[in-house]
Amino acid sequence: MNILEDLKWRGAINQETDHDGLNELVNQKSVGIYVGIDPTGDSMHIGHLIPFMILKRFQLAGHHPVIVIGGGTGSIGDPSGKKSERVLQTMDQVRHNQDALTAQMEKLFGQDGKFEIVNNYDWLSKLSLLDFLRDYGKLFNVNTMLNKEIVASRLEVGISFTEFTYQILQSIDFLHLYRHNDVQIQLGGADQWGNITSGTDLIHRVEGQDAKVFGLTIPLLLKSDGTKFGKSEGGNVWLDPEKTSPYEFYQFWINQDDNDVIKYLKYFTFLSQDEIAELEKKVQTQPEKREAQRKLAEEVTEFVHGKEAVKQAEHITTALFSGNVADLTTAEIEQGFKNMPSVEVSSEPLNIVQWLVDATKIEKSRRQAREDITNGAIRINGERIEDVDYEINPANKFDGKFVIVRRGKKKYFLARVK
């Protein structure tokens, strides 16, 4: 099975400019293929990850990935589908974002094979206004540009000339990469179809109709309920571990619905068809074991954050489920309890009843606190406490930074020591 057949099986092909020509090309030789990303932020989220997972598949199939960080295009902004103009960033912010995205790409693509990261600022910034208009603007028909879906959707509310010309700049990128980096395929999301076809049209006008260049887009990924994939209850799921911890990242994937998990295994893992088919059977016959979800979480977390992050995420998950939080490290507490109820407490030792009522407000009254303690419903740092005279000393555990309280079977609280 070649790369295109595999992508079709995974449901990862939306549109192709020329299926037969593209199929012939990828079967003949190693080919250059590029995906671009504008530095509108300093981290990708999992929605951004989709085309780069496909690019990684091409890399593993022996092809040559080229990643374009849009330092030039990102400084002006592409027309979004949000019916409004993007807010222009300062060049200092653009450069900061470029560096952060480059580091993420190197982590994803730098482990098994040659790849390139380039910045379109390097060539776009050298174009004068007259060069742009004479050499490129003359080759684009305004009527055709207006009919591109992303532009047409903005005509009612208006679009600036700056964003209107974005498709020309992206087309110049494709031409530059064709000439200088041996790139013949551009890959992008479904919303990039208009920009991609503008690029293939430009190359054919400049280099001739026999130039072998192709465009390929990926479908918009939707959940089984019809909503857009990519966000959790807390918002975007980021690749930056400072924005979304590896534990939170792992939890996002392990909590996917049975109706979606096989689709995501096809998109986001490099498991074979046979392996995914076996997991699909288990979803149907033993859904309570959630083996497909666990495998999805392991594979994607390892790809983005590495094997140690998977071990840590699994350790935190097991500890929270079993209640054995005493085995967690201080760093693991930071990850696992990031979104749990928390309070600030003094570092001074205090009687447990006073601490639960006065210092943390975990218990509403001393009577209730004593009752819960004597009934064995209170655990401090994983240890069941049944003595109402017990003294809590925050310095005893987790480097003196945290005290973990569990009330009942599942109710956790985190006390952060001031």
XYZ file of C-alpha atoms in Angstrom:
418
model
C 0.000 0.000 0.000
C 1.450 3.383 -0.970
C 1.157 6.595 1.036
C -1.947 7.870 -0.783
C -3.797 4.582 -0.349
C -2.922 4.629 3.347
C -4.156 8.213 3.707
C -7.404 7.334 1.937
C -7.959 4.418 4.331
C -7.370 6.778 7.246
C -9.959 9.217 5.883
C -7.253 11.864 5.582
C -7.714 13.013 1.973
C -10.183 15.760 1.133
C -9.124 17.159 -2.261
C -6.313 16.549 -4.744
C -5.460 18.690 -7.752
C -4.613 15.605 -9.844
C -4.925 12.210 -8.172
C -3.372 10.150 -10.977
C -0.431 12.501 -11.445
C 0.191 12.728 -7.700
C -0.035 8.976 -7.292
C 2.464 8.425 -10.095
C 4.859 10.994 -8.621
C 4.963 9.596 -5.070
C 5.470 6.073 -6.410
C 8.375 7.111 -8.629
C 10.732 8.867 -6.241
C 11.277 10.658 -2.964
C 9.435 13.950 -3.340
C 9.508 17.268 -1.510
C 6.238 18.154 0.242
C 5.535 21.188 2.369
C 3.158 22.444 5.022
C 3.154 26.028 6.230
C 2.218 27.553 9.564
C 2.066 31.231 10.424
C 3.538 32.292 13.791
C 0.296 33.772 15.127
C 1.071 32.186 18.502
C 4.038 30.665 20.309
C 2.660 27.119 20.322
C 0.692 24.800 18.117
C -2.461 23.214 19.462
C -3.767 19.807 18.417
C -5.874 21.306 15.632
C -2.640 22.565 14.041
C -1.086 19.138 14.528
C -3.282 17.368 11.945
C -1.473 18.369 8.700
C 1.893 17.851 10.362
C 0.915 14.295 11.310
C 0.204 13.707 7.621
C 3.532 15.337 6.709
C 5.223 12.989 9.173
C 3.624 10.041 7.351
C 5.213 11.238 4.113
C 8.551 11.461 5.927
C 8.226 7.891 7.216
C 7.305 6.768 3.688
C 10.657 8.100 2.426
C 9.637 11.552 1.225
C 11.195 14.896 2.134
C 9.183 17.210 4.405
C 9.690 20.962 4.242
C 8.090 23.094 6.950
C 7.486 26.759 6.221
C 7.330 29.049 9.226
C 5.465 32.081 7.900
C 7.515 34.939 9.272
C 6.496 36.965 6.215
C 2.878 35.914 5.782
C 2.381 35.849 9.548
C 3.289 39.520 9.767
C 0.178 40.431 7.733
C -2.256 37.607 8.578
C -4.321 35.316 6.381
C -8.063 35.917 5.973
C -9.730 33.777 8.611
C -13.236 32.403 8.542
C -14.183 34.534 11.552
C -15.591 37.381 9.438
C -13.062 39.859 10.805
C -9.529 41.077 10.191
C -6.686 39.610 12.182
C -4.911 41.932 14.612
C -1.411 42.588 13.289
C 1.415 41.499 15.582
C 4.651 43.351 16.191
C 7.672 41.933 14.400
C 9.255 41.175 17.783
C 6.235 39.015 18.657
C 6.375 37.318 15.258
C 10.063 36.485 15.769
C 9.410 35.123 19.265
C 6.638 32.905 17.907
C 8.855 31.754 15.011
C 11.511 30.530 17.440
C 8.973 28.680 19.598
C 7.293 26.957 16.632
C 10.663 26.016 15.134
C 11.612 24.265 18.387
C 8.337 22.307 18.344
C 8.871 21.241 14.727
C 12.409 20.095 15.410
C 11.082 17.901 18.210
C 8.440 16.325 15.946
C 10.525 15.853 12.804
C 14.131 15.716 13.895
C 14.327 12.127 15.118
C 14.149 9.928 12.051
C 15.109 11.406 8.732
C 16.028 14.514 6.869
C 13.710 17.494 6.887
C 13.916 21.245 6.409
C 12.496 24.226 8.222
C 12.470 27.468 6.245
C 11.070 30.935 6.895
C 9.216 32.744 4.107
C 10.332 36.092 5.537
C 13.714 35.287 3.974
C 12.357 35.690 0.431
C 9.153 37.700 0.815
C 10.933 40.521 2.647
C 13.222 41.016 -0.351
C 10.340 41.772 -2.729
C 9.825 45.447 -3.551
C 6.292 46.691 -4.154
C 7.038 47.151 -7.860
C 8.527 43.658 -8.154
C 5.465 42.215 -6.424
C 3.062 43.976 -8.784
C 5.043 43.411 -12.012
C 6.277 39.858 -11.433
C 3.321 38.366 -9.582
C 0.300 40.669 -9.323
C 0.022 40.725 -13.101
C -0.448 36.942 -13.131
C -3.485 36.866 -10.809
C -7.019 37.522 -12.012
C -9.059 39.466 -9.456
C -12.277 37.705 -10.457
C -10.662 34.330 -9.772
C -9.309 35.545 -6.441
C -12.737 36.823 -5.407
C -14.234 33.397 -6.069
C -11.876 31.627 -3.676
C -14.013 30.362 -0.800
C -12.103 32.033 2.032
C -12.280 35.428 0.251
C -15.865 35.041 -0.949
C -16.992 34.335 2.615
C -15.626 37.720 3.686
C -16.993 39.940 0.913
C -20.226 40.744 2.703
C -18.468 42.218 5.738
C -15.385 43.358 3.838
C -11.752 42.334 3.537
C -8.643 44.514 3.489
C -6.294 44.585 0.524
C -3.624 43.211 2.852
C -5.512 40.001 3.608
C -6.831 39.822 0.045
C -3.264 39.506 -1.247
C -2.391 36.694 1.167
C -3.097 34.027 -1.470
C -0.558 35.671 -3.780
C 2.118 35.534 -1.078
C 1.373 31.870 -0.344
C 1.574 31.155 -4.082
C 4.983 32.820 -4.189
C 6.045 30.497 -1.353
C 5.128 27.429 -3.420
C 6.983 28.791 -6.466
C 10.069 29.574 -4.382
C 10.089 26.113 -2.805
C 9.572 24.475 -6.199
C 12.585 26.321 -7.580
C 14.940 26.157 -4.606
C 13.897 23.221 -2.395
C 12.657 20.666 -4.956
C 9.129 20.823 -3.504
C 6.334 19.514 -5.734
C 3.443 19.052 -3.273
C 1.711 21.437 -0.917
C -0.346 19.935 1.895
C -2.868 21.802 4.030
C -6.237 21.842 5.738
C -9.476 21.970 3.785
C -9.637 25.755 4.234
C -6.331 26.115 2.348
C -7.617 24.696 -0.950
C -7.990 28.106 -2.601
C -4.491 29.213 -1.620
C -2.970 25.896 -2.690
C -4.579 25.917 -6.134
C -3.458 29.529 -6.589
C 0.083 28.269 -6.036
C -0.142 25.431 -8.554
C -1.686 27.851 -11.085
C 1.151 30.351 -10.576
C 3.824 27.688 -11.069
C 2.151 26.475 -14.257
C 2.013 30.035 -15.627
C 5.645 30.757 -14.796
C 7.317 27.356 -15.292
C 4.999 25.849 -17.898
C 1.993 23.551 -17.849
C 4.190 20.456 -17.716
C 5.572 21.438 -14.274
C 4.684 18.570 -11.931
C 3.194 20.278 -8.878
C 0.240 19.117 -6.821
C -2.026 20.153 -3.998
C -3.518 17.929 -1.326
C -5.894 18.878 1.479
C -7.127 17.149 4.619
C -10.806 17.089 5.641
C -12.035 19.209 8.515
C -11.968 16.828 11.457
C -15.305 16.654 13.274
C -16.365 14.757 16.355
C -19.210 12.256 16.145
C -21.640 14.897 17.420
C -20.775 17.165 14.483
C -18.721 19.692 16.466
C -15.187 20.720 15.531
C -12.377 18.609 16.950
C -9.562 20.131 18.952
C -10.699 21.688 22.209
C -11.256 20.501 25.758
C -13.455 22.082 28.408
C -10.546 24.339 29.306
C -9.997 25.544 25.740
C -7.257 24.626 23.288
C -5.060 21.610 23.946
C -1.548 22.944 23.342
C 1.677 21.169 22.424
C 3.635 23.458 24.750
C 3.896 21.573 28.091
C 3.766 24.891 29.948
C 0.324 25.623 28.467
C -1.059 22.066 28.561
C 0.860 19.686 30.810
C 1.714 16.223 29.442
C -0.730 14.772 32.002
C -3.555 17.025 30.767
C -2.569 16.191 27.180
C -2.715 12.466 27.950
C -6.069 12.854 29.712
C -7.572 14.644 26.711
C -6.904 11.634 24.498
C -7.813 8.930 27.007
C -11.201 10.566 27.576
C -12.294 10.401 23.924
C -15.671 8.921 23.090
C -15.975 5.362 21.749
C -17.590 6.830 18.628
C -14.487 8.922 17.853
C -11.511 6.923 19.082
C -10.947 4.767 15.967
C -11.065 7.821 13.716
C -8.441 9.489 15.907
C -6.259 6.380 15.954
C -6.224 6.554 12.147
C -5.366 10.234 12.100
C -3.011 10.659 15.039
C -1.075 7.412 15.377
C 1.263 5.410 13.178
C -0.338 2.093 14.094
C -0.941 -0.334 11.233
C -4.342 -1.158 9.794
C -4.274 -4.539 11.530
C -3.470 -2.986 14.920
C -6.266 -0.444 14.574
C -8.721 -3.131 13.404
C -7.929 -5.150 16.528
C -8.538 -2.132 18.744
C -11.800 -1.454 16.922
C -12.990 -4.970 17.824
C -12.181 -4.286 21.477
C -14.200 -1.063 21.399
C -17.163 -3.121 20.193
C -16.736 -6.109 22.491
C -15.045 -4.703 25.617
C -15.687 -0.948 25.646
C -15.386 -0.760 29.428
C -11.650 -1.554 29.216
C -11.030 1.531 27.023
C -7.971 -0.101 25.461
C -8.291 1.955 22.275
C -8.383 5.204 24.229
C -5.386 4.196 26.315
C -3.400 3.287 23.207
C -4.375 6.575 21.551
C -3.238 8.549 24.592
C 0.067 6.650 24.775
C 0.884 7.056 21.084
C 0.067 10.750 20.699
C 1.634 11.765 24.019
C 4.829 9.917 23.136
C 4.955 11.539 19.682
C 4.579 15.045 21.115
C 6.248 14.793 24.538
C 8.309 11.589 24.584
C 8.251 8.243 26.411
C 9.040 9.667 29.857
C 6.027 11.964 29.649
C 3.813 8.942 28.946
C 5.181 7.100 31.989
C 4.648 10.165 34.154
C 1.099 10.712 32.884
C 0.222 7.052 33.491
C 1.779 7.205 36.967
C -0.304 10.258 37.893
C -3.458 8.677 36.456
C -2.947 5.460 38.429
C -2.152 7.340 41.647
C -5.249 9.516 41.443
C -7.489 6.555 40.624
C -6.127 4.404 43.449
C -5.598 7.194 45.955
C -1.878 6.394 46.354
C -0.816 10.004 45.924
C 2.063 9.631 48.364
C 4.076 8.052 45.552
C 3.828 11.162 43.361
C 6.682 13.627 42.980
C 6.249 17.365 43.504
C 6.407 17.907 39.720
C 3.710 15.274 39.196
C 1.510 16.991 41.783
C 1.836 20.222 39.794
C 0.567 18.435 36.689
C -2.096 16.188 38.156
C -3.713 18.770 40.423
C -3.436 21.782 38.131
C -7.198 22.090 37.609
C -8.418 20.714 40.920
C -9.842 22.907 43.730
C -6.983 24.566 45.595
C -6.364 26.913 48.500
C -3.325 28.649 49.956
C -2.217 27.720 53.464
C 0.461 28.745 55.927
C 3.549 26.592 56.411
C 2.901 26.488 60.170
C 1.784 23.137 61.693
C -1.864 23.071 62.799
C -4.389 20.661 64.303
C -6.229 18.786 61.564
C -9.722 19.951 62.641
C -8.688 23.607 62.691
C -6.787 23.169 59.427
C -9.769 21.616 57.595
C -12.207 24.247 58.853
C -10.309 27.502 59.407
C -7.251 27.256 57.148
C -8.744 25.595 54.070
C -12.557 25.759 54.407
C -12.645 22.152 53.130
C -15.013 21.319 55.998
C -17.926 23.598 56.918
C -17.806 22.975 60.681
C -15.681 21.407 63.391
C -18.441 18.909 64.093
C -18.449 17.761 60.442
C -14.641 17.676 60.358
C -14.463 15.448 63.454
C -17.166 13.167 62.079
C -15.397 12.745 58.727
C -12.054 12.113 60.439
C -13.348 9.482 62.833
C -15.270 7.777 60.012
C -12.050 7.430 57.986
C -13.236 9.766 55.209
C -10.169 12.052 55.313
C -6.797 11.255 53.787
C -3.829 13.606 54.045
C -1.119 13.081 51.426
C -2.538 9.618 50.747
C -2.651 8.528 54.415
C -5.990 7.884 56.133
C -6.224 10.020 59.270
C -8.670 8.971 62.025
C -7.177 10.914 64.935
C -8.842 14.291 65.611
C -5.682 15.391 67.456
C -3.442 14.781 64.407
C -1.224 17.733 63.533
C -0.734 18.690 59.881
C 2.795 19.854 59.118
C 3.018 21.102 55.487
C 6.800 20.646 55.509
C 6.525 16.860 55.818
C 5.798 16.039 52.156
C 6.186 17.253 48.562
C 9.140 19.541 49.327
C 6.951 21.552 51.672
C 4.969 22.946 48.740
C 1.701 21.013 48.880
C -0.726 19.181 51.121
C -3.179 16.881 49.341
C -6.539 16.188 50.938
C -8.961 13.533 49.820
C -12.433 13.539 51.319
C -14.469 10.449 50.591
C -13.624 8.310 47.562
C -13.024 10.911 44.848
C -13.049 14.481 46.210
C -9.514 15.909 46.065
C -8.263 19.290 47.288
C -4.826 20.812 46.870
C -3.401 23.104 49.526
C -0.549 25.245 48.209
C 1.876 26.286 50.943
C 2.686 29.993 51.003
